[in-house]
Each structure stands twice: as structure tokens, then as C-alpha cells.
């Protein structure tokens, strides 16, 4: 059995990693990593290196990304990705029993949609979510329609997938895979983290992860300025560690704003292109608070006993737990909520996105479905 793994960015690889390691150890299963998108962009940290650093082989690398982050640039990158994968699937359509795709990115949409005419069988992770402030929401639902196996993060997501697919295909609730092995992950200590990143997390720290709202890209200039104003206030008491945005429409607006912010408070603002999974989790563990509009704050922060402020509408509609607060892109509001949360003891509740045994459930389901397919092919 050969399982293809489509990975286009640092974000999806960090979620895949526990599953890939399990596939690597499973007898009778081989896996093939197909890397594309920002993984192969030096501007975004050339994060394919993180895959290799985890002692994993990348069988295929497909450069699919243009440098431009305008609407036309994103659209053209998606078209280029589709063209590259059209040729790829034509040459490799019989190589995989099933191909894993994850999330809601336009690159993933392009890669998968190109495989539909070839009859590639896709298994989609994390359909059923909602993020109404980004065009990714439409890509996510399309990936669900393109796929025949489905693994979701929560029960409510599973119900929505069943509605989209008219209840005709298997749907399993597996939680967030990046948390599946969280007790076993060896995170850098404070000393190791400081040595690698020159950031002392023993000081009061806020971790920020911000991406554009692509449904209304014209608002991103104002949004980025509101964040700069909020972070300048908060930097009086906390250092701010900012992970740079993905390749989204007008992502450069935030990059430019954060670079200007760094010049205004060079000792308190740290800009990180790519942490990698363990360093990111270590920073989350030692930070006092997360601020941003990434799904990470909503889905992962609770497992490190941290509160998160979800800013704006990017994640609007996504299920959130009691550790998550919500704010508009308004500097005064963000600062007010942050200062109130920083008075609290650390969060002690459960994480609604944590499901133990998610990796094992996926492996069992994949083996079962592939076995059924083999038997049916023999009977035919």
C-alpha cells in the first residue's frame, strides 16, 4: 500500500508529522511525500528543510509559487500549481492507493482539483471547519467534495462534512493531529530556545501569528496599522514574538508593517519567518498570551494552558473553546482584552481539538478502506 502525502506549507506539515511518523513505522505501508507551495520558496523560509531535518524523505518537489502576493499573483500561482500537478498526476496516477490532502489552502485546492480527472482517490483532513473571513473557506469545502475519505477535528465538523457529502462516505473524528503526540514531543528548553533564536522567553512574552483577511483584502492596510498600534502599547510590558504570514493575498502588507514595527521597538519586537514545530510549541508554552487570527491559537493554545485572542473575521465561524477571546482589528480593544487576560492565572480547561488516538484511527481506516478496494478490484 502506498499513501501519497500532499504538503504545501509549514502549517500542514506540522499537523501531518505524527501521522507520517506512524506511517513510517507501519509494516505493509509505504508513504510518499509530495512537496510544493511555500515549502520550496526561499522567501518563506524554504521549509522543505524541516521535512528533511525530521529524517523524512521528500520523493517529489514541485515548485508552484510566484513571488507576487497580489490577487493576480495568487490566482496565477494557483493556475501554475494546477498545471504542474496535471503533468504530475498524468505520470503518477497509478502510484498511490490514496493521497492525503489537508486543510484549505489555494495551493492544496489546485493540486487536488488537477487530480480529479485522473481518478486519484483523496482523503481530506479537516473538512467541515469554517473560516468566513478568507477565501480558504471555499477551497476547504471543494477539497471535501473532491475527496472520498474524511477526517475531521470535531463532531460538529463531521456533521457538516456528512451534509456536504450526503452521508455517503466515511467520516472519522480525529482531533488535531499535531497534538496527538504532544506529551512525547521534546520541546527546546528556555536555554536551548534562546541559543537558537536569541530570544529570552523567561521575559514576559506575547506570541503573535497574523495572516491577511482575503475576503476583504482592501482592509488589510488598516488592520495591519491597528496591530502595530496595539503591539507598540503591549511592548511596554512584554516582548512580542511575531511569526510572519503565509503566502496569502496582500501578505506583504503585514510584512512591511511588522518590519516598520521592529524599527520602532527593536529590543521588544522579534520577527520569525519559520520556527518549525518544536520551537513554535516551545514559544507557545512559555508565552503569556497568543494574539492573532491563525487557527493555531484556537486549536493548539489550550493544550499549553494558554489563552488566545482571535482578531478579526478570518476565523469567523470556527468552533472555539473557553480559552479563546475575540476582538476586532481595533488597537484599543485588543490592548484592553490583552491587559485583562494577562491578569488571569493560566488556562486550566480542556482543549476541544484534542482527541487521543487520532493517528491510530486514521491508519486503521486507511488500511481498511484500501483492503476493501483491493478486494473489490479482485472480484471485478
mmCIF file of C-alpha atoms in Angstrom:
data_model
loop_
_atom_site.group_PDB
_atom_site.id
_atom_site.type_symbol
_atom_site.label_atom_id
_atom_site.label_comp_id
_atom_site.label_asym_id
_atom_site.label_seq_id
_atom_site.Cartn_x
_atom_site.Cartn_y
_atom_site.Cartn_z
ATOM 1 C CA UNK A 1 0.000 0.000 0.000
ATOM 2 C CA UNK A 2 1.407 3.373 -0.980
ATOM 3 C CA UNK A 3 -0.057 6.535 0.530
ATOM 4 C CA UNK A 4 0.749 9.903 -1.013
ATOM 5 C CA UNK A 5 1.084 12.925 1.292
ATOM 6 C CA UNK A 6 0.498 16.364 -0.227
ATOM 7 C CA UNK A 7 2.194 19.078 1.827
ATOM 8 C CA UNK A 8 2.355 22.692 0.662
ATOM 9 C CA UNK A 9 3.421 24.661 3.759
ATOM 10 C CA UNK A 10 4.926 24.698 7.240
ATOM 11 C CA UNK A 11 1.398 24.689 8.684
ATOM 12 C CA UNK A 12 0.113 21.454 7.192
ATOM 13 C CA UNK A 13 3.415 19.597 7.678
ATOM 14 C CA UNK A 14 3.401 20.356 11.423
ATOM 15 C CA UNK A 15 -0.042 18.745 11.637
ATOM 16 C CA UNK A 16 0.870 15.777 9.431
ATOM 17 C CA UNK A 17 4.098 14.951 11.277
ATOM 18 C CA UNK A 18 2.773 12.491 13.929
ATOM 19 C CA UNK A 19 0.839 10.660 11.208
ATOM 20 C CA UNK A 20 3.808 10.469 8.822
ATOM 21 C CA UNK A 21 5.986 9.049 11.603
ATOM 22 C CA UNK A 22 3.328 6.422 12.292
ATOM 23 C CA UNK A 23 3.101 5.509 8.600
ATOM 24 C CA UNK A 24 6.881 5.229 8.503
ATOM 25 C CA UNK A 25 6.755 2.605 11.256
ATOM 26 C CA UNK A 26 3.794 0.655 9.827
ATOM 27 C CA UNK A 27 4.638 -2.628 8.090
ATOM 28 C CA UNK A 28 2.997 -3.105 4.738
ATOM 29 C CA UNK A 29 2.550 0.629 4.106
ATOM 30 C CA UNK A 30 4.833 2.987 2.245
ATOM 31 C CA UNK A 31 4.339 6.728 2.108
ATOM 32 C CA UNK A 32 5.426 9.270 -0.485
ATOM 33 C CA UNK A 33 5.810 12.957 0.404
ATOM 34 C CA UNK A 34 4.903 15.370 -2.398
ATOM 35 C CA UNK A 35 6.136 18.856 -1.514
ATOM 36 C CA UNK A 36 5.122 22.110 -3.221
ATOM 37 C CA UNK A 37 3.908 25.662 -2.469
ATOM 38 C CA UNK A 38 5.752 27.725 0.137
ATOM 39 C CA UNK A 39 7.854 24.719 1.152
ATOM 40 C CA UNK A 40 10.018 25.498 -1.872
ATOM 41 C CA UNK A 41 10.014 29.293 -1.504
ATOM 42 C CA UNK A 42 13.201 30.815 -0.086
ATOM 43 C CA UNK A 43 11.215 33.982 0.622
ATOM 44 C CA UNK A 44 9.071 31.949 3.047
ATOM 45 C CA UNK A 45 11.942 30.102 4.685
ATOM 46 C CA UNK A 46 12.337 27.130 2.280
ATOM 47 C CA UNK A 47 10.530 24.968 4.822
ATOM 48 C CA UNK A 48 11.062 21.727 2.917
ATOM 49 C CA UNK A 49 14.239 21.633 5.011
ATOM 50 C CA UNK A 50 12.116 20.996 8.098
ATOM 51 C CA UNK A 51 10.790 17.824 6.484
ATOM 52 C CA UNK A 52 14.325 16.649 5.757
ATOM 53 C CA UNK A 53 15.512 17.599 9.260
ATOM 54 C CA UNK A 54 12.888 15.213 10.662
ATOM 55 C CA UNK A 55 14.678 12.343 8.888
ATOM 56 C CA UNK A 56 11.973 12.064 6.244
ATOM 57 C CA UNK A 57 12.477 11.658 2.520
ATOM 58 C CA UNK A 58 10.785 14.029 0.076
ATOM 59 C CA UNK A 59 10.179 11.981 -3.042
ATOM 60 C CA UNK A 60 8.778 14.781 -5.214
ATOM 61 C CA UNK A 61 9.277 18.564 -5.167
ATOM 62 C CA UNK A 62 7.104 20.723 -7.422
ATOM 63 C CA UNK A 63 7.839 24.495 -7.440
ATOM 64 C CA UNK A 64 4.429 26.135 -7.848
ATOM 65 C CA UNK A 65 4.634 29.565 -6.212
ATOM 66 C CA UNK A 66 5.127 33.013 -7.710
ATOM 67 C CA UNK A 67 6.648 35.792 -5.624
ATOM 68 C CA UNK A 68 3.694 38.167 -6.038
ATOM 69 C CA UNK A 69 1.018 38.250 -3.303
ATOM 70 C CA UNK A 70 -1.440 40.427 -5.216
ATOM 71 C CA UNK A 71 -4.831 38.993 -6.181
ATOM 72 C CA UNK A 72 -3.487 38.302 -9.671
ATOM 73 C CA UNK A 73 -0.314 36.765 -8.253
ATOM 74 C CA UNK A 74 -2.237 34.370 -6.009
ATOM 75 C CA UNK A 75 -4.580 33.427 -8.848
ATOM 76 C CA UNK A 76 -1.657 32.821 -11.197
ATOM 77 C CA UNK A 77 0.161 30.726 -8.571
ATOM 78 C CA UNK A 78 -2.954 28.562 -8.240
ATOM 79 C CA UNK A 79 -3.118 28.157 -12.025
ATOM 80 C CA UNK A 80 0.595 27.277 -12.182
ATOM 81 C CA UNK A 81 0.129 24.737 -9.391
ATOM 82 C CA UNK A 82 -2.760 23.117 -11.254
ATOM 83 C CA UNK A 83 -0.681 22.880 -14.449
ATOM 84 C CA UNK A 84 2.284 21.335 -12.616
ATOM 85 C CA UNK A 85 0.064 18.750 -10.953
ATOM 86 C CA UNK A 86 -1.775 17.963 -14.177
ATOM 87 C CA UNK A 87 1.510 16.691 -15.560
ATOM 88 C CA UNK A 88 2.416 15.041 -12.260
ATOM 89 C CA UNK A 89 -0.822 13.048 -11.940
ATOM 90 C CA UNK A 90 -0.629 12.012 -15.581
ATOM 91 C CA UNK A 91 2.734 10.353 -14.849
ATOM 92 C CA UNK A 92 1.903 9.013 -11.364
ATOM 93 C CA UNK A 93 -1.842 8.278 -11.379
ATOM 94 C CA UNK A 94 -1.319 4.561 -10.678
ATOM 95 C CA UNK A 95 1.324 5.051 -7.994
ATOM 96 C CA UNK A 96 -0.921 5.731 -4.972
ATOM 97 C CA UNK A 97 -3.726 3.803 -3.286
ATOM 98 C CA UNK A 98 -4.834 7.014 -1.625
ATOM 99 C CA UNK A 99 -3.451 10.559 -1.383
ATOM 100 C CA UNK A 100 -3.767 12.651 1.779
ATOM 101 C CA UNK A 101 -4.666 16.325 1.465
ATOM 102 C CA UNK A 102 -5.064 18.691 4.395
ATOM 103 C CA UNK A 103 -6.788 21.957 5.135
ATOM 104 C CA UNK A 104 -7.976 24.776 2.954
ATOM 105 C CA UNK A 105 -5.150 26.441 1.053
ATOM 106 C CA UNK A 106 -5.462 27.502 -2.589
ATOM 107 C CA UNK A 107 -2.316 25.508 -3.420
ATOM 108 C CA UNK A 108 -3.863 22.343 -1.995
ATOM 109 C CA UNK A 109 -7.065 23.036 -3.913
ATOM 110 C CA UNK A 110 -5.120 23.400 -7.164
ATOM 111 C CA UNK A 111 -3.123 20.204 -6.623
ATOM 112 C CA UNK A 112 -6.179 18.123 -5.763
ATOM 113 C CA UNK A 113 -8.528 19.525 -8.403
ATOM 114 C CA UNK A 114 -5.920 18.659 -11.041
ATOM 115 C CA UNK A 115 -6.068 15.031 -9.892
ATOM 116 C CA UNK A 116 -9.854 14.627 -10.165
ATOM 117 C CA UNK A 117 -9.936 13.794 -13.914
ATOM 118 C CA UNK A 118 -7.330 11.073 -13.304
ATOM 119 C CA UNK A 119 -9.433 9.312 -10.682
ATOM 120 C CA UNK A 120 -6.961 9.934 -7.871
ATOM 121 C CA UNK A 121 -8.504 8.873 -4.561
ATOM 122 C CA UNK A 122 -8.086 11.616 -1.959
ATOM 123 C CA UNK A 123 -8.512 11.531 1.815
ATOM 124 C CA UNK A 124 -9.185 15.000 3.244
ATOM 125 C CA UNK A 125 -8.153 16.089 6.726
ATOM 126 C CA UNK A 126 -10.086 18.916 8.388
ATOM 127 C CA UNK A 127 -13.121 19.485 6.280
ATOM 128 C CA UNK A 128 -16.218 20.901 7.920
ATOM 129 C CA UNK A 129 -14.443 23.819 9.605
ATOM 130 C CA UNK A 130 -15.434 27.398 8.858
ATOM 131 C CA UNK A 131 -13.269 30.486 8.414
ATOM 132 C CA UNK A 132 -15.567 33.027 6.840
ATOM 133 C CA UNK A 133 -13.013 35.845 6.608
ATOM 134 C CA UNK A 134 -10.870 34.102 3.995
ATOM 135 C CA UNK A 135 -11.317 32.582 0.570
ATOM 136 C CA UNK A 136 -9.829 29.391 2.064
ATOM 137 C CA UNK A 137 -13.319 28.555 3.315
ATOM 138 C CA UNK A 138 -14.440 27.856 -0.275
ATOM 139 C CA UNK A 139 -11.308 25.843 -1.039
ATOM 140 C CA UNK A 140 -11.873 23.697 2.055
ATOM 141 C CA UNK A 141 -15.403 22.726 1.025
ATOM 142 C CA UNK A 142 -14.179 21.990 -2.503
ATOM 143 C CA UNK A 143 -11.484 19.665 -1.138
ATOM 144 C CA UNK A 144 -14.211 17.845 0.778
ATOM 145 C CA UNK A 145 -16.165 17.359 -2.444
ATOM 146 C CA UNK A 146 -13.050 16.128 -4.271
ATOM 147 C CA UNK A 147 -12.301 13.512 -1.575
ATOM 148 C CA UNK A 148 -13.825 10.163 -0.669
ATOM 149 C CA UNK A 149 -12.393 9.703 2.851
ATOM 150 C CA UNK A 150 -12.727 12.347 5.540
ATOM 151 C CA UNK A 151 -11.036 13.024 8.884
ATOM 152 C CA UNK A 152 -12.331 15.978 10.929
ATOM 153 C CA UNK A 153 -11.280 17.817 14.065
ATOM 154 C CA UNK A 154 -14.625 17.896 15.935
ATOM 155 C CA UNK A 155 -18.058 16.280 15.905
ATOM 156 C CA UNK A 156 -19.718 19.397 14.509
ATOM 157 C CA UNK A 157 -17.210 19.438 11.625
ATOM 158 C CA UNK A 158 -18.011 15.779 10.941
ATOM 159 C CA UNK A 159 -21.728 16.551 10.752
ATOM 160 C CA UNK A 160 -21.113 19.325 8.242
ATOM 161 C CA UNK A 161 -18.977 17.029 6.063
ATOM 162 C CA UNK A 162 -21.759 14.440 6.132
ATOM 163 C CA UNK A 163 -24.172 17.111 4.922
ATOM 164 C CA UNK A 164 -21.811 18.160 2.136
ATOM 165 C CA UNK A 165 -21.331 14.547 1.043
ATOM 166 C CA UNK A 166 -24.956 13.454 1.617
ATOM 167 C CA UNK A 167 -23.842 10.925 4.236
ATOM 168 C CA UNK A 168 -22.427 8.563 1.617
ATOM 169 C CA UNK A 169 -18.740 8.456 2.621
ATOM 170 C CA UNK A 170 -16.735 7.547 5.740
ATOM 171 C CA UNK A 171 -16.122 10.415 8.184
ATOM 172 C CA UNK A 172 -13.938 9.981 11.278
ATOM 173 C CA UNK A 173 -13.370 12.496 14.097
ATOM 174 C CA UNK A 174 -9.648 12.510 14.929
ATOM 175 C CA UNK A 175 -8.963 15.859 16.619
ATOM 176 C CA UNK A 176 -5.890 17.891 15.703
ATOM 177 C CA UNK A 177 -3.027 15.538 14.834
ATOM 178 C CA UNK A 178 -0.299 17.999 15.868
ATOM 179 C CA UNK A 179 -1.480 17.417 19.449
ATOM 180 C CA UNK A 180 -1.712 13.631 19.181
ATOM 181 C CA UNK A 181 1.816 13.005 20.496
ATOM 182 C CA UNK A 182 2.235 16.242 22.427
ATOM 183 C CA UNK A 183 3.321 14.506 25.666
ATOM 184 C CA UNK A 184 6.190 12.790 23.848
ATOM 185 C CA UNK A 185 7.471 15.811 21.924
ATOM 186 C CA UNK A 186 10.819 17.064 23.238
ATOM 187 C CA UNK A 187 10.492 20.852 23.266
ATOM 188 C CA UNK A 188 13.545 23.126 23.491
ATOM 189 C CA UNK A 189 14.267 24.396 26.980
ATOM 190 C CA UNK A 190 14.435 28.111 27.703
ATOM 191 C CA UNK A 191 18.212 27.971 27.338
ATOM 192 C CA UNK A 192 18.113 25.974 24.096
ATOM 193 C CA UNK A 193 15.476 28.264 22.638
ATOM 194 C CA UNK A 194 17.481 31.387 23.471
ATOM 195 C CA UNK A 195 20.647 29.908 21.997
ATOM 196 C CA UNK A 196 18.897 29.126 18.707
ATOM 197 C CA UNK A 197 16.674 32.218 18.321
ATOM 198 C CA UNK A 198 18.313 34.865 20.540
ATOM 199 C CA UNK A 199 15.008 35.363 22.365
ATOM 200 C CA UNK A 200 14.824 35.081 26.144
ATOM 201 C CA UNK A 201 11.419 33.546 26.893
ATOM 202 C CA UNK A 202 11.940 33.939 30.628
ATOM 203 C CA UNK A 203 10.921 37.564 29.990
ATOM 204 C CA UNK A 204 7.181 38.376 29.678
ATOM 205 C CA UNK A 205 6.275 37.355 26.120
ATOM 206 C CA UNK A 206 3.323 37.543 23.744
ATOM 207 C CA UNK A 207 3.285 35.278 20.680
ATOM 208 C CA UNK A 208 1.537 36.704 17.602
ATOM 209 C CA UNK A 209 0.577 34.939 14.364
ATOM 210 C CA UNK A 210 -1.264 37.083 11.804
ATOM 211 C CA UNK A 211 -2.446 36.409 8.253
ATOM 212 C CA UNK A 212 -4.457 38.591 5.834
ATOM 213 C CA UNK A 213 -8.240 38.516 5.584
ATOM 214 C CA UNK A 214 -8.557 37.589 1.934
ATOM 215 C CA UNK A 215 -12.331 38.061 1.665
ATOM 216 C CA UNK A 216 -11.821 41.821 2.106
ATOM 217 C CA UNK A 217 -8.187 42.461 1.094
ATOM 218 C CA UNK A 218 -8.730 46.230 0.916
ATOM 219 C CA UNK A 219 -8.992 46.287 4.725
ATOM 220 C CA UNK A 220 -5.564 44.804 5.353
ATOM 221 C CA UNK A 221 -3.719 48.149 5.359
ATOM 222 C CA UNK A 222 -5.906 49.447 8.190
ATOM 223 C CA UNK A 223 -5.813 46.107 10.007
ATOM 224 C CA UNK A 224 -2.032 45.973 9.959
ATOM 225 C CA UNK A 225 -1.801 49.515 11.340
ATOM 226 C CA UNK A 226 -4.192 48.671 14.184
ATOM 227 C CA UNK A 227 -1.967 45.726 15.083
ATOM 228 C CA UNK A 228 1.160 47.877 15.009
ATOM 229 C CA UNK A 229 -0.507 50.377 17.345
ATOM 230 C CA UNK A 230 -1.630 47.605 19.717
ATOM 231 C CA UNK A 231 1.764 45.886 19.764
ATOM 232 C CA UNK A 232 3.550 49.171 20.468
ATOM 233 C CA UNK A 233 1.447 49.590 23.608
ATOM 234 C CA UNK A 234 1.833 45.971 24.701
ATOM 235 C CA UNK A 235 5.596 46.061 24.049
ATOM 236 C CA UNK A 236 5.966 48.404 27.023
ATOM 237 C CA UNK A 237 5.416 45.410 29.309
ATOM 238 C CA UNK A 238 6.004 42.387 27.037
ATOM 239 C CA UNK A 239 8.275 41.390 24.218
ATOM 240 C CA UNK A 240 6.278 40.452 21.091
ATOM 241 C CA UNK A 241 7.340 37.448 19.006
ATOM 242 C CA UNK A 242 5.679 37.626 15.579
ATOM 243 C CA UNK A 243 5.641 34.734 13.123
ATOM 244 C CA UNK A 244 5.433 36.093 9.599
ATOM 245 C CA UNK A 245 2.354 35.495 7.413
ATOM 246 C CA UNK A 246 1.778 32.820 4.792
ATOM 247 C CA UNK A 247 1.657 33.449 1.046
ATOM 248 C CA UNK A 248 -1.836 34.964 1.022
ATOM 249 C CA UNK A 249 -3.330 37.910 -0.845
ATOM 250 C CA UNK A 250 -1.574 41.063 0.416
ATOM 251 C CA UNK A 251 0.541 39.207 2.930
ATOM 252 C CA UNK A 252 3.268 41.711 2.052
ATOM 253 C CA UNK A 253 1.176 44.457 3.746
ATOM 254 C CA UNK A 254 1.665 42.797 7.128
ATOM 255 C CA UNK A 255 5.303 42.016 6.444
ATOM 256 C CA UNK A 256 6.047 45.663 5.714
ATOM 257 C CA UNK A 257 4.097 46.823 8.775
ATOM 258 C CA UNK A 258 5.879 44.391 11.084
ATOM 259 C CA UNK A 259 9.264 45.368 9.703
ATOM 260 C CA UNK A 260 8.466 49.029 10.449
ATOM 261 C CA UNK A 261 7.287 47.998 13.922
ATOM 262 C CA UNK A 262 10.609 46.237 14.505
ATOM 263 C CA UNK A 263 12.432 49.510 13.805
ATOM 264 C CA UNK A 264 10.231 51.356 16.308
ATOM 265 C CA UNK A 265 10.905 48.888 19.136
ATOM 266 C CA UNK A 266 13.947 46.811 18.118
ATOM 267 C CA UNK A 267 14.580 45.384 21.592
ATOM 268 C CA UNK A 268 10.992 44.227 22.119
ATOM 269 C CA UNK A 269 9.839 43.002 18.689
ATOM 270 C CA UNK A 270 11.081 39.747 17.162
ATOM 271 C CA UNK A 271 10.154 38.657 13.624
ATOM 272 C CA UNK A 272 10.397 34.946 12.807
ATOM 273 C CA UNK A 273 9.942 33.591 9.297
ATOM 274 C CA UNK A 274 9.633 29.963 10.351
ATOM 275 C CA UNK A 275 10.021 28.414 13.795
ATOM 276 C CA UNK A 276 9.386 24.773 12.998
ATOM 277 C CA UNK A 277 7.016 22.687 15.076
ATOM 278 C CA UNK A 278 9.027 22.198 18.267
ATOM 279 C CA UNK A 279 10.301 25.774 18.548
ATOM 280 C CA UNK A 280 6.827 27.152 17.844
ATOM 281 C CA UNK A 281 5.319 24.958 20.543
ATOM 282 C CA UNK A 282 8.106 25.932 22.942
ATOM 283 C CA UNK A 283 7.417 29.621 22.318
ATOM 284 C CA UNK A 284 3.715 28.991 22.876
ATOM 285 C CA UNK A 285 4.446 27.125 26.102
ATOM 286 C CA UNK A 286 6.485 29.958 27.615
ATOM 287 C CA UNK A 287 4.490 32.906 26.277
ATOM 288 C CA UNK A 288 1.857 34.542 28.448
ATOM 289 C CA UNK A 289 -0.680 35.010 25.663
ATOM 290 C CA UNK A 290 -1.325 34.370 21.948
ATOM 291 C CA UNK A 291 -2.704 37.083 19.677
ATOM 292 C CA UNK A 292 -3.627 36.611 16.040
ATOM 293 C CA UNK A 293 -6.024 35.176 13.512
ATOM 294 C CA UNK A 294 -4.397 31.822 12.854
ATOM 295 C CA UNK A 295 -6.242 28.614 13.657
ATOM 296 C CA UNK A 296 -3.285 27.713 15.887
ATOM 297 C CA UNK A 297 -4.392 29.962 18.747
ATOM 298 C CA UNK A 298 -7.881 28.498 18.608
ATOM 299 C CA UNK A 299 -6.881 24.848 18.278
ATOM 300 C CA UNK A 300 -3.487 24.444 19.985
ATOM 301 C CA UNK A 301 -3.058 27.089 22.703
ATOM 302 C CA UNK A 302 -5.336 25.350 25.215
ATOM 303 C CA UNK A 303 -3.038 22.306 25.249
ATOM 304 C CA UNK A 304 -0.313 24.578 26.624
ATOM 305 C CA UNK A 305 -2.660 26.191 29.167
ATOM 306 C CA UNK A 306 -2.655 29.480 27.321
ATOM 307 C CA UNK A 307 -5.351 31.974 26.416
ATOM 308 C CA UNK A 308 -5.649 33.355 22.901
ATOM 309 C CA UNK A 309 -7.169 36.480 21.368
ATOM 310 C CA UNK A 310 -8.667 35.771 17.967
ATOM 311 C CA UNK A 311 -8.579 39.021 15.992
ATOM 312 C CA UNK A 312 -10.963 39.924 13.172
ATOM 313 C CA UNK A 313 -13.077 37.713 10.917
ATOM 314 C CA UNK A 314 -10.526 35.371 9.345
ATOM 315 C CA UNK A 315 -11.585 32.517 11.645
ATOM 316 C CA UNK A 316 -15.217 33.611 11.922
ATOM 317 C CA UNK A 317 -17.452 30.541 12.213
ATOM 318 C CA UNK A 318 -14.723 28.217 13.531
ATOM 319 C CA UNK A 319 -15.560 26.358 16.726
ATOM 320 C CA UNK A 320 -13.699 27.833 19.714
ATOM 321 C CA UNK A 321 -13.102 26.771 23.305
ATOM 322 C CA UNK A 322 -13.303 28.802 26.536
ATOM 323 C CA UNK A 323 -9.622 29.821 26.305
ATOM 324 C CA UNK A 324 -10.332 31.956 23.214
ATOM 325 C CA UNK A 325 -11.397 35.612 23.333
ATOM 326 C CA UNK A 326 -12.426 37.658 20.289
ATOM 327 C CA UNK A 327 -11.516 41.184 19.229
ATOM 328 C CA UNK A 328 -11.961 43.423 16.216
ATOM 329 C CA UNK A 329 -8.994 44.890 14.381
ATOM 330 C CA UNK A 330 -9.024 47.797 16.808
ATOM 331 C CA UNK A 331 -5.887 48.659 18.770
ATOM 332 C CA UNK A 332 -7.745 49.933 21.829
ATOM 333 C CA UNK A 333 -9.920 46.818 22.016
ATOM 334 C CA UNK A 334 -7.019 44.411 21.529
ATOM 335 C CA UNK A 335 -4.962 46.105 24.252
ATOM 336 C CA UNK A 336 -7.907 46.208 26.666
ATOM 337 C CA UNK A 337 -8.652 42.493 26.282
ATOM 338 C CA UNK A 338 -4.966 41.549 26.448
ATOM 339 C CA UNK A 339 -4.337 43.518 29.621
ATOM 340 C CA UNK A 340 -7.363 41.891 31.258
ATOM 341 C CA UNK A 341 -6.308 38.359 30.268
ATOM 342 C CA UNK A 342 -2.756 38.943 31.498
ATOM 343 C CA UNK A 343 -4.206 39.350 34.995
ATOM 344 C CA UNK A 344 -5.625 35.798 34.888
ATOM 345 C CA UNK A 345 -3.892 32.606 36.018
ATOM 346 C CA UNK A 346 -3.063 30.317 33.115
ATOM 347 C CA UNK A 347 -5.929 28.427 31.467
ATOM 348 C CA UNK A 348 -6.692 25.063 33.088
ATOM 349 C CA UNK A 349 -9.549 23.745 30.963
ATOM 350 C CA UNK A 350 -9.678 21.122 28.227
ATOM 351 C CA UNK A 351 -8.835 21.554 24.562
ATOM 352 C CA UNK A 352 -11.866 20.801 22.368
ATOM 353 C CA UNK A 353 -9.486 19.931 19.494
ATOM 354 C CA UNK A 354 -7.575 17.234 21.397
ATOM 355 C CA UNK A 355 -8.583 13.628 20.662
ATOM 356 C CA UNK A 356 -6.219 10.911 21.808
ATOM 357 C CA UNK A 357 -5.641 8.150 19.292
ATOM 358 C CA UNK A 358 -6.378 10.215 16.190
ATOM 359 C CA UNK A 359 -3.322 8.950 14.326
ATOM 360 C CA UNK A 360 -4.184 5.312 15.017
ATOM 361 C CA UNK A 361 -7.760 5.865 13.863
ATOM 362 C CA UNK A 362 -6.545 7.296 10.550
ATOM 363 C CA UNK A 363 -4.088 4.445 9.939
ATOM 364 C CA UNK A 364 -6.734 1.830 10.766
ATOM 365 C CA UNK A 365 -9.285 3.495 8.473
ATOM 366 C CA UNK A 366 -6.825 3.840 5.598
ATOM 367 C CA UNK A 367 -5.789 0.181 5.829
ATOM 368 C CA UNK A 368 -9.408 -0.959 5.996
ATOM 369 C CA UNK A 369 -10.533 1.159 3.043
ATOM 370 C CA UNK A 370 -7.558 0.173 0.905
ATOM 371 C CA UNK A 371 -8.142 -3.526 1.710
ATOM 372 C CA UNK A 372 -11.789 -3.161 0.650
ATOM 373 C CA UNK A 373 -10.733 -1.541 -2.595
ATOM 374 C CA UNK A 374 -8.226 -4.296 -3.354
ATOM 375 C CA UNK A 375 -10.848 -6.995 -2.700
ATOM 376 C CA UNK A 376 -13.425 -5.231 -4.868
ATOM 377 C CA UNK A 377 -10.900 -4.893 -7.703
ATOM 378 C CA UNK A 378 -10.123 -8.622 -7.495
ATOM 379 C CA UNK A 379 -13.830 -9.513 -7.554
ATOM 380 C CA UNK A 380 -14.334 -7.369 -10.617
#
